[in-house]
Amino acid sequence: MKVLVIGGGAREHALCRSLSLDPDVTALHCAPGNAGIAEVAEVHPVDALDGVAVAELAASLRADLVVVGPEAPLVAGVADVLRERGVPVFGPSAEAALLEGSKAFAKDVMASANVPTARSYVCTAAEEIDAALDAFGAPYVVKDDGLAAGKGVVVTSDVVAAREHALACERVVIEEFLDGPEVSLFAITDGETVLPLQPAQDFKRALDADEGPNTGGMGAYSPLPWADPELVDEVLRTVLQPTVDELRRRGTPFSGLLYAGLAITSRGMRVIEFNARFGDPETQVVLARLRTPLASVLFNAATGNLAAEPPLRWSDDAAVTVVIASHNYPGTPRTGDVIEGLDSAGEVEQAYVLHAGTAHDAEGRVVSAGGRVLSVTATGAGLEQARTRAYEAVSRVRLDGSHHRTDIAAKAAASA
């Protein structure tokens, strides 16, 4: 099978790494890729948002499967162009990807499907914003209705800051605050059959102890020793399957990766948000534990044959990933700094480095090229061992001005 992966972050590097280990994959390509992906796949300088260019590349490579990684190409309709040309593609249509592209659309789907979620208001005017903020009170949860690369959400007890963020959005969803720990659960679907993966937890805040500004994610771990063993079955029954069924009923079947961000509240499980693609950095730890070869699962989802897929096989090992971010992330990150120690980091037992925002400079050195630069991932017999290995590998990486959290999976490891 010849596979083309679209995207250039750590999520795509994780996907490419798993696909490169799959004996069924005879050729692996990625567009546009990054410096790390180039070590496991042939990279191509194609605009990921240009559906025609992606389709032409897929045709020239005679790709058997295209896997669309990021949300922006999905919302832009790249998967639609590929489907129109008869290319099997893992990723939803633009219409179905609105589940992530519009918070208001997602709320409407959840209401129709009886999916448990936070109470909310959709606002477009200042007086509506003020009424919604007043109705829910602090802490305020304010979400930009559109795509914002994981940074469109403000959770604050400061009503002025909440109002400012809301007014800066064309359309905004204001909702009740959900208490309790958060869980990410992915599911692969062909529009009918839903195959859940193992849950993970990510860390959104930039600093230790969940301090600092919101980010795209600073680390993750799996499995969750504190979670109810029945959680996956409950989410499949009450969230994932009803959502997929509702989208099919509406004539917009969802085929690809459905990601449910969940809060385990004192009043039960609630959906915080849906995404229409693999999450980053949770993908890094989920795929680290997946033992079933990935290509056939994604191909069966893309071609409507997921019901024939046997149950997924998982490692008993734990996985931890720690994000190394560039100077000033999540503000305006500094780029172009040389990254050293990558080979040494990769020598740590059961650890490896996934590239997020990296590139090669004119001298062929690996340099930073984004806010989140690397996802250092490790597995172990338990979370404590996986953490130790991940942080040992992190300590060997040198990137001027970089920062990372030191408490990824610490609490879960201590309680395991």
XYZ file of C-alpha atoms in Angstrom:
416
model
C 0.000 0.000 0.000
C 1.280 3.462 -0.954
C 0.242 6.051 1.635
C 0.320 9.859 1.518
C -0.020 11.767 4.801
C -1.047 15.425 4.684
C 0.394 17.772 7.327
C 3.669 18.679 8.959
C 3.394 18.475 12.744
C 4.152 15.990 15.500
C 0.760 14.324 14.955
C 1.724 13.629 11.352
C 5.178 12.438 12.430
C 3.475 10.000 14.837
C 1.202 8.797 12.040
C 4.136 8.435 9.635
C 6.189 6.587 12.250
C 3.381 4.064 12.830
C 2.765 3.659 9.104
C 6.496 3.203 8.445
C 6.471 0.255 10.862
C 3.512 -1.369 9.061
C 4.689 -4.182 6.727
C 1.749 -3.483 4.393
C 3.078 0.015 3.606
C 5.425 -0.208 0.631
C 5.847 3.537 0.062
C 5.248 6.424 2.470
C 4.947 10.085 1.495
C 4.093 13.250 3.419
C 3.187 16.776 2.315
C 4.593 19.133 3.391
C 6.217 17.160 6.231
C 9.061 18.427 8.431
C 12.686 17.643 9.226
C 11.810 14.594 11.336
C 9.173 13.187 9.004
C 11.749 13.336 6.193
C 13.627 10.535 7.978
C 10.720 8.063 7.599
C 8.824 9.352 4.541
C 9.479 11.137 1.272
C 8.326 14.741 1.741
C 6.741 16.979 -0.882
C 6.376 20.805 -0.782
C 2.618 20.949 -1.388
C 0.160 23.397 0.177
C -1.950 21.214 2.486
C -4.954 23.540 2.016
C -4.953 23.187 -1.782
C -7.226 20.232 -2.521
C -6.417 20.147 -6.231
C -2.652 20.175 -5.588
C -3.019 17.413 -2.978
C -5.152 15.331 -5.368
C -2.638 15.804 -8.185
C 0.200 14.726 -5.892
C -1.790 11.655 -4.813
C -2.397 10.778 -8.465
C 1.258 11.231 -9.433
C 2.313 8.982 -6.547
C -0.478 6.494 -7.338
C -1.357 6.613 -3.643
C -3.691 3.885 -2.380
C -4.635 5.952 0.679
C -4.408 9.608 1.701
C -4.494 10.445 5.431
C -5.361 14.076 6.189
C -3.822 15.063 9.527
C -4.726 18.685 10.447
C -8.154 20.265 10.809
C -7.673 23.214 8.423
C -7.377 21.092 5.224
C -10.444 19.086 6.288
C -12.565 22.188 6.846
C -11.205 23.532 3.530
C -12.583 20.453 1.746
C -9.373 18.679 0.764
C -10.939 15.271 1.497
C -13.889 16.154 -0.767
C -11.607 16.805 -3.752
C -9.834 13.480 -3.211
C -13.131 11.577 -2.927
C -14.441 13.200 -6.108
C -11.362 11.830 -7.878
C -11.839 8.345 -6.467
C -8.882 8.412 -4.081
C -9.496 6.604 -0.755
C -9.065 9.259 1.930
C -9.064 9.059 5.718
C -10.732 12.274 6.837
C -14.252 13.733 6.844
C -15.871 15.965 4.252
C -15.865 19.738 4.784
C -19.525 19.545 5.783
C -18.915 16.836 8.397
C -15.705 18.563 9.592
C -17.889 21.465 10.734
C -18.200 19.359 13.870
C -14.825 20.921 14.687
C -15.014 23.977 12.431
C -18.093 25.373 14.192
C -18.759 25.009 17.906
C -22.368 26.074 17.274
C -22.862 23.308 14.677
C -21.400 20.763 17.107
C -23.801 21.901 19.832
C -26.736 21.506 17.427
C -25.664 17.979 16.480
C -25.229 17.029 20.145
C -28.668 18.374 21.008
C -30.259 16.321 18.212
C -28.332 13.185 19.210
C -28.978 13.564 22.965
C -25.242 13.720 23.652
C -24.430 15.045 27.148
C -22.642 18.407 26.984
C -22.428 21.756 28.743
C -25.343 24.182 28.545
C -24.426 27.034 26.223
C -25.445 30.152 24.317
C -24.367 31.138 20.810
C -23.787 34.906 20.710
C -23.100 37.424 17.943
C -23.923 40.720 19.700
C -22.559 42.472 22.798
C -25.873 42.351 24.639
C -26.135 38.577 24.036
C -22.579 38.112 25.329
C -23.309 40.102 28.488
C -26.505 38.145 29.131
C -24.737 34.795 28.688
C -21.821 35.729 30.943
C -24.263 36.913 33.569
C -26.360 33.743 33.283
C -23.467 31.334 33.906
C -21.216 33.384 36.168
C -17.564 32.621 36.908
C -15.515 30.761 35.886
C -16.391 31.900 32.373
C -15.910 29.589 29.371
C -15.742 31.504 26.072
C -15.108 29.706 22.767
C -14.502 31.187 19.341
C -17.032 29.481 17.043
C -14.413 28.850 14.335
C -11.036 27.122 14.082
C -8.364 28.619 16.322
C -5.628 25.943 16.410
C -6.552 24.895 19.942
C -6.197 28.426 21.314
C -9.670 29.895 20.747
C -10.929 29.028 24.221
C -10.651 31.277 27.262
C -11.485 29.972 30.743
C -11.235 32.759 33.301
C -12.799 34.197 36.447
C -12.171 37.712 35.069
C -15.392 38.902 33.445
C -13.560 41.714 31.628
C -11.123 39.266 30.002
C -14.003 36.923 29.128
C -15.968 39.758 27.528
C -12.936 41.023 25.580
C -12.318 37.574 24.088
C -16.000 37.174 23.219
C -16.170 40.570 21.492
C -13.081 39.730 19.433
C -14.920 36.738 17.893
C -17.423 37.082 15.055
C -19.552 34.401 16.648
C -18.912 32.953 20.073
C -20.162 30.080 22.221
C -20.415 30.830 25.940
C -21.078 27.831 28.135
C -21.208 26.601 31.698
C -17.952 25.575 33.331
C -17.453 21.814 33.605
C -15.612 20.592 36.688
C -13.552 17.415 36.907
C -10.669 15.865 34.950
C -10.571 15.951 31.158
C -10.164 12.950 28.861
C -9.493 12.690 25.125
C -11.037 9.719 23.351
C -10.508 9.115 19.632
C -12.590 6.861 17.433
C -12.044 5.683 13.875
C -15.262 5.520 11.852
C -16.416 4.896 8.297
C -19.692 6.712 8.898
C -21.467 3.683 10.400
C -19.109 1.472 12.391
C -17.257 3.238 15.238
C -13.985 1.813 16.558
C -12.827 3.590 19.742
C -9.139 3.902 20.595
C -7.615 4.041 24.076
C -8.195 7.229 26.100
C -5.486 9.776 26.843
C -5.156 12.954 28.867
C -3.404 16.078 27.614
C -2.153 19.221 29.342
C -3.316 22.494 27.798
C -1.702 25.122 30.022
C 1.830 26.282 29.257
C 3.228 25.956 32.777
C 3.411 23.393 35.569
C 0.379 22.918 37.834
C -1.889 24.029 34.980
C -0.731 27.631 35.215
C -0.104 30.050 32.384
C -1.880 30.609 29.062
C -3.769 28.038 27.034
C -1.771 26.213 24.347
C -2.280 23.567 21.692
C -1.080 21.013 24.261
C 2.155 20.591 26.246
C 2.121 16.833 26.825
C -0.048 13.748 27.234
C -0.164 10.251 28.657
C -2.026 6.963 28.263
C -3.517 4.833 29.789
C -5.489 6.605 32.526
C -5.171 4.530 35.721
C -7.793 6.630 37.497
C -10.493 6.307 34.822
C -13.525 4.024 35.081
C -12.824 0.783 33.162
C -16.254 1.184 31.550
C -15.464 4.715 30.269
C -14.705 3.738 26.662
C -17.882 1.659 26.346
C -19.957 4.453 27.906
C -18.538 7.100 25.563
C -19.057 4.832 22.546
C -22.686 4.224 23.549
C -23.685 7.744 24.616
C -21.434 10.035 22.542
C -19.558 8.570 19.588
C -22.120 6.244 17.999
C -25.068 8.672 18.450
C -23.030 11.500 16.884
C -21.985 9.393 13.884
C -25.581 8.184 13.475
C -26.942 11.752 13.640
C -24.506 13.049 11.012
C -25.417 10.153 8.705
C -29.124 10.897 9.288
C -28.488 14.495 8.208
C -26.909 13.331 4.965
C -23.390 14.358 6.036
C -21.759 11.056 7.032
C -18.588 11.406 9.071
C -15.743 9.183 7.885
C -12.355 9.553 9.536
C -11.213 10.306 13.069
C -13.805 11.574 15.536
C -12.212 13.053 18.666
C -14.289 13.647 21.776
C -12.884 15.975 24.417
C -14.643 14.977 27.638
C -15.015 16.253 31.190
C -15.685 13.691 33.910
C -17.840 15.946 36.088
C -19.552 15.463 39.431
C -22.791 15.119 37.434
C -21.439 12.593 34.949
C -19.500 12.623 31.708
C -19.953 15.664 29.406
C -18.561 16.505 25.954
C -16.415 19.647 25.961
C -15.765 19.642 22.214
C -15.422 17.503 19.122
C -12.477 17.498 16.756
C -12.486 16.020 13.278
C -8.931 14.637 13.344
C -6.312 13.020 15.529
C -5.442 15.249 18.482
C -1.973 16.597 19.133
C -0.227 15.615 21.457
C -2.578 12.738 22.409
C -1.948 10.918 19.112
C 1.681 10.542 20.082
C 0.855 8.425 23.156
C -2.157 6.577 21.720
C -0.253 5.373 18.642
C 2.740 4.475 20.840
C 0.493 1.863 22.494
C -1.337 0.592 19.377
C -0.162 -2.849 18.266
C -2.564 -3.366 15.356
C -0.912 -2.253 12.078
C -2.378 1.168 11.277
C -2.671 1.227 7.488
C -5.396 -1.402 7.088
C -7.535 0.192 9.812
C -7.395 3.619 8.148
C -7.949 2.085 4.691
C -10.999 0.144 5.871
C -12.431 3.332 7.374
C -11.765 5.222 4.131
C -13.455 2.537 2.020
C -16.461 1.788 4.235
C -15.266 -1.621 5.413
C -14.543 -0.942 9.082
C -17.079 -3.574 10.237
C -14.679 -6.224 8.906
C -11.802 -4.927 11.061
C -10.977 -7.228 14.012
C -10.696 -5.739 17.520
C -7.685 -3.480 17.954
C -4.697 -4.831 19.879
C -2.980 -2.677 22.503
C 0.263 -2.806 24.442
C 0.023 -2.987 28.224
C 2.815 -0.419 28.370
C 2.183 3.198 29.332
C 3.225 6.106 27.120
C 4.147 9.696 27.967
C 4.934 12.573 25.614
C 6.461 15.899 26.630
C 6.306 18.905 24.299
C 9.365 21.117 23.964
C 8.177 24.583 22.956
C 10.108 27.490 21.513
C 10.921 30.774 23.231
C 7.775 32.834 23.939
C 5.253 30.115 22.951
C 2.215 30.400 22.950
C 2.794 34.070 22.138
C 4.839 34.902 19.045
C 7.371 32.068 19.057
C 10.989 32.574 18.066
C 12.105 30.335 15.188
C 15.351 29.480 13.457
C 17.187 28.244 16.569
C 19.411 25.213 16.071
C 18.243 22.007 17.812
C 20.974 19.776 19.208
C 21.005 16.447 21.022
C 18.336 14.709 18.942
C 20.443 11.590 18.348
C 21.323 11.373 22.026
C 17.653 11.723 23.030
C 16.739 8.880 20.698
C 19.263 6.601 22.442
C 17.208 6.551 25.661
C 15.530 3.148 26.027
C 12.042 3.049 24.423
C 12.153 6.803 23.759
C 12.011 8.715 20.500
C 11.588 12.284 19.301
C 8.686 13.350 17.095
C 9.117 16.628 15.236
C 6.404 19.296 15.296
C 7.755 22.680 14.220
C 11.126 21.895 12.643
C 12.935 22.526 9.366
C 16.418 22.274 7.862
C 18.457 25.465 7.499
C 20.791 26.270 4.602
C 23.549 24.276 6.291
C 21.340 21.216 6.741
C 20.946 21.647 10.508
C 17.595 20.961 12.204
C 16.133 24.267 13.442
C 12.938 25.362 15.173
C 10.139 26.424 12.826
C 7.087 26.808 15.044
C 5.748 27.188 18.571
C 5.613 23.541 19.584
C 8.900 22.176 18.288
C 9.238 18.567 19.469
C 7.171 15.838 21.143
C 9.533 13.631 23.135
C 7.761 10.300 23.609
C 8.605 7.219 25.661
C 6.943 3.992 26.740
C 7.485 1.886 29.847
C 6.013 -0.807 32.059
C 4.064 1.911 33.878
C 3.593 5.664 33.806
C 6.495 6.265 36.188
C 8.952 4.411 33.969
C 7.567 6.063 30.812
C 7.878 9.501 32.485
C 11.449 8.827 33.596
C 12.468 7.812 30.088
C 10.666 10.737 28.432
C 12.247 13.317 30.720
C 15.686 11.715 30.382
C 15.339 12.147 26.608
C 14.077 15.730 27.055
C 17.164 16.548 29.145
C 19.400 15.626 26.203
C 17.765 18.077 23.779
C 19.244 21.568 23.526
C 17.178 24.409 22.065
C 17.970 27.958 23.146
C 15.116 29.640 25.026
C 12.898 26.538 24.929
C 10.563 25.497 27.717
C 8.569 22.418 28.710
C 6.371 21.285 31.562
C 7.971 19.067 34.205
C 4.758 17.558 35.582
C 3.288 15.633 32.626
C 1.575 12.492 34.031
C 3.142 13.089 37.471
C -0.105 12.960 39.421
C -1.400 9.913 37.531
C 1.913 8.093 37.963
C 1.899 8.762 41.691
C -1.595 7.354 42.057
C -1.147 4.352 39.768
